[in-house]
Coordinates of C-alpha atoms in Angstrom, one line a residue:
M5 CA 0.1 -0.1 -0.3
S6 CA 1.3 3.6 -1.0
K7 CA 1.9 5.9 2.2
V8 CA -0.3 8.9 2.5
I9 CA 1.0 12.3 2.2
K10 CA -2.0 14.2 2.5
S11 CA -5.8 13.9 2.8
T12 CA -8.5 16.4 3.2
H13 CA -12.3 17.4 3.1
A14 CA -13.1 18.5 -0.8
T15 CA -15.8 19.1 -3.2
I16 CA -15.5 17.7 -6.3
Q17 CA -17.3 20.2 -9.1
N18 CA -18.3 18.8 -12.7
G19 CA -20.4 21.7 -14.0
A20 CA -23.4 22.5 -11.5
A21 CA -23.2 19.2 -10.0
K22 CA -21.2 19.2 -6.7
S23 CA -20.4 16.4 -4.1
D24 CA -18.5 16.5 -1.0
G25 CA -16.0 13.9 0.1
K26 CA -12.5 13.0 1.2
L27 CA -9.3 13.7 -1.4
T28 CA -6.2 11.8 -0.6
L29 CA -2.6 12.1 -2.3
S30 CA -0.3 8.9 -1.8
E31 CA 3.0 8.3 -3.0
R32 CA 1.3 6.8 -6.1
H33 CA -2.2 7.7 -6.7
I34 CA -4.6 10.6 -6.0
S35 CA -8.0 9.6 -4.9
F36 CA -11.6 11.3 -4.3
E37 CA -13.9 9.4 -2.3
P38 CA -17.3 10.8 -1.8
Y39 CA -19.3 10.5 0.9
N40 CA -22.5 9.8 -0.6
K41 CA -21.9 7.5 -3.3
Q42 CA -25.5 7.8 -4.9
L43 CA -24.7 11.4 -6.6
G44 CA -22.3 9.6 -9.2
L45 CA -19.4 12.0 -8.7
G46 CA -16.9 9.3 -7.7
P47 CA -15.0 7.7 -6.2
Y48 CA -12.0 8.4 -8.7
C49 CA -8.6 7.2 -8.3
Y50 CA -5.6 7.8 -10.5
E51 CA -2.1 7.2 -10.7
R52 CA 0.1 10.3 -10.2
S53 CA 1.9 9.6 -13.2
Q54 CA -1.0 10.3 -15.2
I55 CA -1.3 14.1 -13.9
L56 CA -0.6 16.5 -17.1
S57 CA -1.2 19.7 -15.1
V58 CA -2.5 21.8 -11.9
K59 CA -3.7 24.7 -11.9
K60 CA -5.8 27.4 -9.7
S61 CA -9.4 27.3 -10.9
K62 CA -12.4 29.1 -9.4
A63 CA -15.5 27.1 -7.4
K64 CA -18.4 27.8 -9.5
G65 CA -22.5 28.3 -8.5
A66 CA -24.6 26.8 -10.9
G67 CA -21.4 25.5 -13.1
I68 CA -21.3 29.3 -14.0
L69 CA -21.1 32.0 -11.6
P70 CA -17.6 32.4 -10.0
L71 CA -18.1 32.2 -6.2
S72 CA -14.6 31.5 -4.9
S73 CA -11.0 31.2 -5.7
D74 CA -10.5 27.9 -3.3
A75 CA -10.3 25.6 -6.1
I76 CA -7.7 23.7 -8.2
E77 CA -8.3 21.8 -11.6
I78 CA -6.2 18.6 -12.4
Q79 CA -5.9 17.7 -15.8
Y80 CA -5.1 14.1 -16.5
K81 CA -2.9 12.7 -19.7
D82 CA -6.3 11.0 -20.8
N83 CA -8.1 14.1 -21.2
Q84 CA -10.2 13.9 -18.3
S85 CA -10.0 16.7 -15.7
Q86 CA -11.3 17.3 -12.4
T87 CA -12.0 20.5 -10.0
F88 CA -11.6 20.3 -6.6
I89 CA -12.6 23.0 -3.8
L90 CA -10.2 22.8 -0.9
A91 CA -8.9 24.6 1.7
S92 CA -5.0 25.1 1.5
K93 CA -4.8 25.2 -2.2
D94 CA -1.8 26.5 -2.7
E95 CA 0.1 23.8 -0.4
W96 CA -1.9 21.1 -2.7
L97 CA -0.8 23.1 -5.9
A98 CA 2.9 22.5 -5.0
L99 CA 2.4 19.0 -4.1
L100 CA 0.6 17.7 -6.9
S101 CA 2.8 19.9 -9.4
V102 CA 5.9 18.0 -8.4
A103 CA 4.1 15.0 -9.8
S104 CA 3.3 16.4 -12.9

């Protein structure tokens, strides 16, 4: 099993849909486990080697209106992307940028 580097409460946002859960970064993976699995927004698990880029993003109301700058967007090599609203955004950016 891979050693956990950081874990936090986070909200994943996909358009107007949001789901609260736990974001975990380990030596080899980044994963998101939603608290409510019935919403269809997870669980997700990617190898860190699949991270193409990480950048600052904005949390959006109704998927359109910027509400907060406390978000990051992770782009993966398979053209998938995920936006996470979380505390300590800059720390997560630094940790994930090392992988990309």
